[in-house]
Short mmCIF file of C-alpha atoms and ligand atoms in Angstrom, two decimals:
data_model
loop_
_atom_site.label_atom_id
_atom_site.label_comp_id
_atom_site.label_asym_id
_atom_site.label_seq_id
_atom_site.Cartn_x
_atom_site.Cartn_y
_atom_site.Cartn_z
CA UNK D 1318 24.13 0.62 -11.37
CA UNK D 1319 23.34 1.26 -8.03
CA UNK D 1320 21.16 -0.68 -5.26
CA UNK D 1321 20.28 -0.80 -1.68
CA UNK D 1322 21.44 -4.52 -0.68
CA UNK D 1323 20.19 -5.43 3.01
CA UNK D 1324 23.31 -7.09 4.21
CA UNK D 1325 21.68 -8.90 6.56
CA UNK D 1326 18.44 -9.04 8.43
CA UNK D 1327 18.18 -6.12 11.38
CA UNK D 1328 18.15 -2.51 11.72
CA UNK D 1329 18.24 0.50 8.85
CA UNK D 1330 21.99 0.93 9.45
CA UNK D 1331 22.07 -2.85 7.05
CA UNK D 1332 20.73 -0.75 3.85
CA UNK D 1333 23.89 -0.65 2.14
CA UNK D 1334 24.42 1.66 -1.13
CA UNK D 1335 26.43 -0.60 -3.62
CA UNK D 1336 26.96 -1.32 -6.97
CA UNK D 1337 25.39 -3.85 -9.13
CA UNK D 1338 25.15 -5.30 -12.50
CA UNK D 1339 22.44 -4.02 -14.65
CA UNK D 1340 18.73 -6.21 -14.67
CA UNK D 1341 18.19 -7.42 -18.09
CA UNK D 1342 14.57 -7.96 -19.40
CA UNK D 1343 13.19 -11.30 -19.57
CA UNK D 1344 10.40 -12.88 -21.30
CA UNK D 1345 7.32 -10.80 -20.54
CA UNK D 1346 9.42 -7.88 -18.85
CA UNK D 1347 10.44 -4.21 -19.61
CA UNK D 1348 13.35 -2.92 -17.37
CA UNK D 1349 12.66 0.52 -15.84
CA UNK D 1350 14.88 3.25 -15.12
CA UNK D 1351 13.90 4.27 -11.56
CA UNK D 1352 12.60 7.95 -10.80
CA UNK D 1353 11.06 7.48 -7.44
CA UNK D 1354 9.87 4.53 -5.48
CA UNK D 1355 8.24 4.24 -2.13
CA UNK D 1356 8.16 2.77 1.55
CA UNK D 1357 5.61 0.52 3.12
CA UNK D 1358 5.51 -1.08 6.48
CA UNK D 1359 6.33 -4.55 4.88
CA UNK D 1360 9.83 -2.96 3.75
CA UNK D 1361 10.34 -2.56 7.61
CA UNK D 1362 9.27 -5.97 8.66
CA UNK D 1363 11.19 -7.82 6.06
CA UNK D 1364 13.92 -5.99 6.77
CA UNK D 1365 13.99 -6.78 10.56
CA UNK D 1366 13.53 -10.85 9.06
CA UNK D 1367 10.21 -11.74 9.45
CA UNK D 1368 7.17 -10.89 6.43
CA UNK D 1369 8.71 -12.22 3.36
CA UNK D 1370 12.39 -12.02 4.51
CA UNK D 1371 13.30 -16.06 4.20
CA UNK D 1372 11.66 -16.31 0.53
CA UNK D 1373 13.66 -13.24 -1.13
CA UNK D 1374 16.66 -14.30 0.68
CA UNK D 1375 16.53 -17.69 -1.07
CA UNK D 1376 16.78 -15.44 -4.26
CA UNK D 1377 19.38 -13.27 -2.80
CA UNK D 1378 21.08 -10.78 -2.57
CA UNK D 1379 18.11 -8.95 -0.70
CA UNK D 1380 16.98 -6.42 -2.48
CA UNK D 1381 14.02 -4.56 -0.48
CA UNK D 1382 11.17 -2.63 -2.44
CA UNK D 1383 8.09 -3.14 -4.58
CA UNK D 1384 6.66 -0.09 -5.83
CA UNK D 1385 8.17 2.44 -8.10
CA UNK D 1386 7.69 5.03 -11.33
CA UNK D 1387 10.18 5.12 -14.22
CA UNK D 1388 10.62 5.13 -17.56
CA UNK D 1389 11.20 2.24 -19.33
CA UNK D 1390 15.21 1.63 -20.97
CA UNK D 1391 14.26 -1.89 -22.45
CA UNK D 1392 11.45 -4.21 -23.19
CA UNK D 1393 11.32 -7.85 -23.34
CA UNK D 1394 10.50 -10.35 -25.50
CA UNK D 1395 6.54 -10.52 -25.97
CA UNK D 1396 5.69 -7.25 -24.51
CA UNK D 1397 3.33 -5.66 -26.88
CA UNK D 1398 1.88 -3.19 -24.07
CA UNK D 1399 4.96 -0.90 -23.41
CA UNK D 1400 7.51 1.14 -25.45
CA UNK D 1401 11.32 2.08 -24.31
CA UNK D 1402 10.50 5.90 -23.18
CA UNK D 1403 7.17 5.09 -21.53
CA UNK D 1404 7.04 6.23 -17.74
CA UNK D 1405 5.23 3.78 -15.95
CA UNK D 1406 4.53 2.69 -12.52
CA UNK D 1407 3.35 -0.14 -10.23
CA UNK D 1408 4.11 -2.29 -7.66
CA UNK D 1409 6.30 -4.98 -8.79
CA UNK D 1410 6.52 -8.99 -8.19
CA UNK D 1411 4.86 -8.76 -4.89
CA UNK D 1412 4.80 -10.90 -2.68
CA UNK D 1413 8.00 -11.88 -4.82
CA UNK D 1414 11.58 -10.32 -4.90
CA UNK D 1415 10.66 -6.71 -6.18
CA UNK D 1416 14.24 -5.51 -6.34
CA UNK D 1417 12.67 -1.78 -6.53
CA UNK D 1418 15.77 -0.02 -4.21
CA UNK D 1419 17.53 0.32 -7.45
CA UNK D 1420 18.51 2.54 -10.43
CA UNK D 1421 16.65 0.14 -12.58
CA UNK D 1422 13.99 -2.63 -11.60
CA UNK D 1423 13.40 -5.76 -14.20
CA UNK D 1424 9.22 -5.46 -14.17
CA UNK D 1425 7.04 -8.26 -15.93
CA UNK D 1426 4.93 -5.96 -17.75
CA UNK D 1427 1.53 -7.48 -16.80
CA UNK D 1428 2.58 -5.84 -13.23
CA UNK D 1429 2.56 -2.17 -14.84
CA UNK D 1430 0.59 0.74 -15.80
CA UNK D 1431 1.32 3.79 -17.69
CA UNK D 1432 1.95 6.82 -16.01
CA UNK D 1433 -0.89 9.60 -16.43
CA UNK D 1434 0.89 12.55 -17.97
CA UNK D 1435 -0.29 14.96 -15.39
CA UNK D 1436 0.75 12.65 -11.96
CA UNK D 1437 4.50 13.40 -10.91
CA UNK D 1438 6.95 10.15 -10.16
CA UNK D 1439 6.55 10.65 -6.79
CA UNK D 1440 2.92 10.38 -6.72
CA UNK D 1441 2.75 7.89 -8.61
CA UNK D 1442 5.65 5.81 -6.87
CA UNK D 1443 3.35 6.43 -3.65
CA UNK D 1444 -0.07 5.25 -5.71
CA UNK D 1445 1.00 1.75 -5.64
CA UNK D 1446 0.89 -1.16 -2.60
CA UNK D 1447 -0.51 1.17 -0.61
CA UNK D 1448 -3.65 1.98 -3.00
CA UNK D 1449 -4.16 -1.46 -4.52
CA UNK D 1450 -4.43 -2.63 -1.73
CA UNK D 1451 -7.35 -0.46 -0.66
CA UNK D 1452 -8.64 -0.78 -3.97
CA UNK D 1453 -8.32 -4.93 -3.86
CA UNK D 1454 -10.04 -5.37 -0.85
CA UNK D 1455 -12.82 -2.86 -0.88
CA UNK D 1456 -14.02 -3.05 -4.31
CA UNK D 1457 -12.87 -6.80 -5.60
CA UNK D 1458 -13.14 -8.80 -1.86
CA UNK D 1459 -15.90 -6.37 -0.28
CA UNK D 1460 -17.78 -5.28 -3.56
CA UNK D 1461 -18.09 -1.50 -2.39
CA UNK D 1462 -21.46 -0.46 -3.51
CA UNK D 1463 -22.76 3.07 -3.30
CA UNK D 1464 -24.63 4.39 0.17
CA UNK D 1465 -22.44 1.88 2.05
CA UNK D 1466 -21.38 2.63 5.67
CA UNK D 1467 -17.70 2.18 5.06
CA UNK D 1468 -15.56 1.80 8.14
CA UNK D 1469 -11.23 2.46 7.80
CA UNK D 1470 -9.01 1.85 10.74
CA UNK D 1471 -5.53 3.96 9.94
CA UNK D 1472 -7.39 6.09 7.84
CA UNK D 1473 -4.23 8.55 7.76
CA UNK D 1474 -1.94 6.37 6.67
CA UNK D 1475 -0.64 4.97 3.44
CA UNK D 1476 -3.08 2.22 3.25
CA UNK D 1477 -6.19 3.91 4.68
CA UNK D 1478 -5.90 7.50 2.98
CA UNK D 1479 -6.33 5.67 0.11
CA UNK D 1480 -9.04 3.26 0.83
CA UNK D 1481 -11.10 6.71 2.32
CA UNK D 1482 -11.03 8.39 -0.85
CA UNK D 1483 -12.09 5.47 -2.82
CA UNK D 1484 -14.64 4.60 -0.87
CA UNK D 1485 -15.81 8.57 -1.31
CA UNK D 1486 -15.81 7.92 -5.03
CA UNK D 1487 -17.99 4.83 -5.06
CA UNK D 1488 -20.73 6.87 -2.84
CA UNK D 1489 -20.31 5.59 0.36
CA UNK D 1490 -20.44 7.09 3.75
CA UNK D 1491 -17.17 6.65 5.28
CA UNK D 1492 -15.75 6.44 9.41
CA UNK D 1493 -11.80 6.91 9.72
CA UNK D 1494 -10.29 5.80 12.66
CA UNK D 1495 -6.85 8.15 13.62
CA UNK D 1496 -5.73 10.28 16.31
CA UNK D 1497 -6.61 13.82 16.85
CA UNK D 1498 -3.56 15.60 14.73
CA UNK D 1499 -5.47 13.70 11.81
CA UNK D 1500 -8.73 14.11 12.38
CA UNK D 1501 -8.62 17.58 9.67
CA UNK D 1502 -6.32 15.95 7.40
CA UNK D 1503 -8.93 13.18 7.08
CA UNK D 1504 -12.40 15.97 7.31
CA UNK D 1505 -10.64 17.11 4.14
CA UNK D 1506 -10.26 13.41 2.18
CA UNK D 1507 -14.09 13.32 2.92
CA UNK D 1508 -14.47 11.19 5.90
CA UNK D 1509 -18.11 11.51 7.03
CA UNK D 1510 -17.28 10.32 10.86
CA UNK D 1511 -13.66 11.18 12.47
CA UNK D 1512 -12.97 9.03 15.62
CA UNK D 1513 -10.27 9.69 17.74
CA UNK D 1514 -9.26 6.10 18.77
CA UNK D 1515 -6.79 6.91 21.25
CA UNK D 1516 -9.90 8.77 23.13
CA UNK D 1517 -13.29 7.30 21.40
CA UNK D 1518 -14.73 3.80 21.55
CA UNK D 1519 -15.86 3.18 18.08
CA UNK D 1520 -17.80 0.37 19.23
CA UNK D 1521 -20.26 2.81 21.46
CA UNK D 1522 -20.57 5.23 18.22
CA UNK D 1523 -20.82 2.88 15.02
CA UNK D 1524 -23.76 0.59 13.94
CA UNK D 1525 -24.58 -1.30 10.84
CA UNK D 1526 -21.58 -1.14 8.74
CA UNK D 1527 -21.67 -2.77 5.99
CA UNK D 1528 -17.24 -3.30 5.38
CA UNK D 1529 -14.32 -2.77 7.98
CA UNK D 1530 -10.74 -2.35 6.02
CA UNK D 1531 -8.57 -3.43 9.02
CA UNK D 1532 -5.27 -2.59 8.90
CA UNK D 1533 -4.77 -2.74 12.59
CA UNK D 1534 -5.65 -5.89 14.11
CA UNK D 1535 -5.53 -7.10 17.64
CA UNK D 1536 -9.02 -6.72 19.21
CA UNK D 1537 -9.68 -3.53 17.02
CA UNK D 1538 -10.34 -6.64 14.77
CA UNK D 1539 -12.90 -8.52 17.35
CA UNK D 1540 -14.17 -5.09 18.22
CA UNK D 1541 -15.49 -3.95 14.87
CA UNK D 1542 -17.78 -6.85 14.63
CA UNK D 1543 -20.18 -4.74 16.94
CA UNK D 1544 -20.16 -2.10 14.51
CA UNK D 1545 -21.36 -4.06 11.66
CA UNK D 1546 -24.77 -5.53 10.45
CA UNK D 1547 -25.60 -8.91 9.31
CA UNK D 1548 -24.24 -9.57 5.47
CA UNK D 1549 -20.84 -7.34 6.05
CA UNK D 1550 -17.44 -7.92 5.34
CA UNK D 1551 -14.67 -6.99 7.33
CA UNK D 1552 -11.20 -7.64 5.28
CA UNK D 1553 -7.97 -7.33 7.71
CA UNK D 1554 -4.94 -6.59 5.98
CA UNK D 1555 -3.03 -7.73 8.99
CA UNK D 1556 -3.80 -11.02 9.76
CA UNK D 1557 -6.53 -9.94 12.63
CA UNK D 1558 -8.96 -12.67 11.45
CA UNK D 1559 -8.00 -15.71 13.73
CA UNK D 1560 -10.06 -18.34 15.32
CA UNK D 1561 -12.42 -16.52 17.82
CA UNK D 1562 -13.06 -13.59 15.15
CA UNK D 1563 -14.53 -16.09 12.79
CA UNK D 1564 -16.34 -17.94 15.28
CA UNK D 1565 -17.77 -14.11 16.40
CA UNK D 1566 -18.26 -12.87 12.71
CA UNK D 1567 -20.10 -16.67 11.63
CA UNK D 1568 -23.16 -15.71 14.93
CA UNK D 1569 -23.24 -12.44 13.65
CA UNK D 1570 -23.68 -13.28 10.07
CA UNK D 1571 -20.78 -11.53 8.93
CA UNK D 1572 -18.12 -12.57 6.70
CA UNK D 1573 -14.73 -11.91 7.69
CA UNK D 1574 -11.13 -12.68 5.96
CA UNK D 1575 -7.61 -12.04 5.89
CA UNK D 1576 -5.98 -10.46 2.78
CA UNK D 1577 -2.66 -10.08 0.81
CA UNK D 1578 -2.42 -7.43 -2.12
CA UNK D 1579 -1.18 -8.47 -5.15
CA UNK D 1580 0.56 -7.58 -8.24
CA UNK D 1581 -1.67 -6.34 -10.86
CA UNK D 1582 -1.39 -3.95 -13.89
CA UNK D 1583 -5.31 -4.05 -14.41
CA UNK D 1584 -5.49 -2.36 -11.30
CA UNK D 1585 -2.76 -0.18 -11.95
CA UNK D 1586 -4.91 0.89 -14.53
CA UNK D 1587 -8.02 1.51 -12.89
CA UNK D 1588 -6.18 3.72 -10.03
CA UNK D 1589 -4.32 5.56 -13.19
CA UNK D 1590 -7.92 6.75 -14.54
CA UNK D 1591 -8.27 7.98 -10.88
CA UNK D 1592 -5.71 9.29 -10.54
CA UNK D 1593 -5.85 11.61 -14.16
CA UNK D 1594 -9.03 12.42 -13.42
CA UNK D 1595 -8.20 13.82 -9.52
CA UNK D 1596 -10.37 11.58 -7.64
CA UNK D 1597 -7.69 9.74 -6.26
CA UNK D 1598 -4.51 12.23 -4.65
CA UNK D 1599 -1.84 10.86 -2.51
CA UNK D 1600 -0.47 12.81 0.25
CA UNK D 1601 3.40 12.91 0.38
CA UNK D 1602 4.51 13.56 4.11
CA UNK D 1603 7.58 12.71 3.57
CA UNK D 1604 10.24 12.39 1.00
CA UNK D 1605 14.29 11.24 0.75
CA UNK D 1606 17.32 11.54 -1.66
CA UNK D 1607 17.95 7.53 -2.59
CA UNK D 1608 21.46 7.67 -0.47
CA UNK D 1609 19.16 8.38 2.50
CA UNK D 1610 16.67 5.22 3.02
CA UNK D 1611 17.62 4.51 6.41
CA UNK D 1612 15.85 7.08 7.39
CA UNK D 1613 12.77 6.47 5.24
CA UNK D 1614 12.52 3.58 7.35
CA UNK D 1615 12.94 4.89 10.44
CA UNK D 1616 10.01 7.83 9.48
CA UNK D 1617 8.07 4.37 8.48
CA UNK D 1618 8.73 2.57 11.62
CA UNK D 1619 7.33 5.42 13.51
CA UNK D 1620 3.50 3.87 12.80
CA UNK D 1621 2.46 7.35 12.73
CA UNK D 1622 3.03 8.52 9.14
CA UNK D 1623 0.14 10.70 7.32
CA UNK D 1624 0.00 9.47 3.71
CA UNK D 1625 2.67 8.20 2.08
CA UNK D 1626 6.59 8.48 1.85
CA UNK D 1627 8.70 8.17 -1.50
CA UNK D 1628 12.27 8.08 -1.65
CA UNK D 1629 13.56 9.88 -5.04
CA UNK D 1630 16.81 8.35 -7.34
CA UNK D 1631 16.59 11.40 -9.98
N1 NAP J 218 -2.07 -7.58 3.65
C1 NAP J 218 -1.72 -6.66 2.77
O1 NAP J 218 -1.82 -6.86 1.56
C2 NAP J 218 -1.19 -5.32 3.27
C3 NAP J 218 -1.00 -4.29 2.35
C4 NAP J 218 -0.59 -3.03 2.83
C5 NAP J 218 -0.35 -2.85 4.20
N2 NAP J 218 -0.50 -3.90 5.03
C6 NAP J 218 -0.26 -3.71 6.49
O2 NAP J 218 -1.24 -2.80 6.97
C7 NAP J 218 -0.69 -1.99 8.00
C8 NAP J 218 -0.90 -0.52 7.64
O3 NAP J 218 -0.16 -0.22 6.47
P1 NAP J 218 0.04 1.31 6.03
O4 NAP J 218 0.90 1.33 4.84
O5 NAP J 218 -1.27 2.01 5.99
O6 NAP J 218 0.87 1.83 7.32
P2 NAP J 218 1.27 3.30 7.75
O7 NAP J 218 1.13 4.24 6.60
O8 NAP J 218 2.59 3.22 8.43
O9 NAP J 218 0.16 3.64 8.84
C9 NAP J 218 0.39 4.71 9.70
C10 NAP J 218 -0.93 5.22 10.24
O10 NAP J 218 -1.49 4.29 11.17
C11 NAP J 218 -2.27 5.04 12.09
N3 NAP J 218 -2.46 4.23 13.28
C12 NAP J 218 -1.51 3.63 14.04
N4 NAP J 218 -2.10 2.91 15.03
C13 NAP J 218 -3.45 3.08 14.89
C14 NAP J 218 -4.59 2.59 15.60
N5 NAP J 218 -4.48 1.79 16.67
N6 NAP J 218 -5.83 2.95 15.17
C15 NAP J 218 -5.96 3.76 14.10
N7 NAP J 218 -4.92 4.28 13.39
C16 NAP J 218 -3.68 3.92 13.78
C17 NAP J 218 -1.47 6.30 12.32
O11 NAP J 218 -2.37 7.34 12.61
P3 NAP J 218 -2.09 8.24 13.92
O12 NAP J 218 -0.71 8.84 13.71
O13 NAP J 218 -3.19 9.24 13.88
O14 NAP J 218 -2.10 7.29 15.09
C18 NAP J 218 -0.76 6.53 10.96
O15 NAP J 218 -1.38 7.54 10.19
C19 NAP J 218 0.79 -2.41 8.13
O16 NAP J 218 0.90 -3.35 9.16
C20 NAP J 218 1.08 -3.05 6.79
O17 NAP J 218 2.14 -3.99 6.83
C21 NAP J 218 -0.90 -5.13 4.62
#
């Protein structure tokens, strides 16, 4: 079969198209064959060496990718949850080796959900790291409750287009941060209070927010303490919470962490009822034939992609 082996760390030009012996399922696995998968800006940064680059290469070859839809070829001892012809989809052994640039991906099952009849491949390749981690950290670290003030920094992007429509469907009142060529993409996910960061000082306009999902960090991190009452949470997704941002957040009352998504197919779940039922849509800006990655990474490396972008195998 084939797979994109990073040859070594650096640019897009080391995604190599090769060909690899087939995965076989372990215990506790189903192997999937691979409809569409998709990007994230941790592909990018592992690729260039730093994120997660040393671990995976300790289980090398490096196989980049976590999230991806298929159908499953062949199930694993101790898998009572899945059937060979199920299409499923998830994001897979992160922060692990995913192995998802490939024809077929070795899942554990537990990792998986199955695929809601009336989402496409590619959406639900896209619903994945991107939307559990919005999920994970606004309704399992932040507890989301409805009439919140909800605060999203990228809201246009993979990470925050999500987390804006799920805060919409628990009831709270959302701000997206984005630049002006988002600002109707966003008025149509539902955001209640655009702001134009690269003109706007969201500090001078927000008050009492009750959770900050920062995906930005830097002192948009510090900053959004201002905007935020006594009891809130502010979750970066970045690493933004250092040393003088918990000394601020601790005066203010305000608790404020770092987070890492994880693997989970009981959240897989949860965003597959959302996304059957149409409360959850993600927006594909982009998408590439498999033999063209490179420049799915170079569209992701831009930092200005609207939704999502899934690369396609079939
Ligand atoms: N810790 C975790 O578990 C975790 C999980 C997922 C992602 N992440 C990290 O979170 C970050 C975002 O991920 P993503 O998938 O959402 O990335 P993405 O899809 O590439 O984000 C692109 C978006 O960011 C917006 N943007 C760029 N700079 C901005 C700024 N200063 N203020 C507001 N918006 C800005 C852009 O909007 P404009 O074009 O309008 O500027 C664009 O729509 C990445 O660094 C990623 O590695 C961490």
């Amino acid at each position: 079969m084939k797979a994109i082996i990073l040859t070594s760390a650096g640019g897009p030009e080391n995604l190599s198209l090769q060909d690899i012996e087939m995965p076989q399922p372990k215990e506790g696995e189903v192997v999937l064959q691979v409809h569409s998968i998709s990007i994230n800006p941790v592909d990018i940064k592992t690729r260039k060496g730093g994120s997660l680059y040393a671990s995976l290469n300790e289980s090398g070859p490096v196989i980049l990718g976590w999230d991806v839809s298929g159908v499953i070829t062949a199930v694993g001892t101790g898998v009572q949850a899945f059937r060979e012809g199920d299409a499923v989809f998830g994001m897979v052994n992160f922060p692990g080796h995913g192995r998802a640039y490939a024809e077929n991906v070795a899942a554990p099952a537990a990792h998986l959900s199955l695929k809601p009849a009336n989402v496409s491949h590619e959406e639900a390749a896209a619903t994945t790291l991107a939307a559990l981690t919005a999920w994970q950290v606004l309704v399992q670290q932040a507890n989301l409750q409805k009439g919140q003030q909800v605060l999203i920094h990228a809201a246009a992007g993979g990470v925050g287009h999500f987390a804006v429509q799920i805060a919409k469907h628990f009831g709270a009142t959302v701000a997206g941060t984005a630049s002006a060529a988002n600002e109707a993409f966003l008025e149509g996910l539902g955001v209640d209070r655009f702001i134009d960061y690269t003109t706007q000082d969201f500090t001078g306009l927000l008050r009492d927010f009750d959770i900050v999902l920062d995906p930005v960090g830097g002192d948009t991190t510090l900053r959004s303490l201002d905007a935020m009452k006594p009891g809130g949470m502010l979750v970066s997704i970045v690493g933004g919470v250092k040393e003088p941002v918990q000394r601020s957040a601790a005066a203010k009352g305000i608790l404020a962490k770092n987070y890492l998504v994880q693997s989970s197919g009981d959240d897989m779940r949860q965003l597959a009822i959302l996304l059957a039922e149409g409360s959850l849509k993600p927006t594909l800006s982009h998408q590439y034939p498999f033999a063209a990655i490179a420049n799915a990474h170079r569209q992701i490396e831009t930092g200005r992609t609207r939704g999502k972008i899934v690369v396609n195998l079939t």
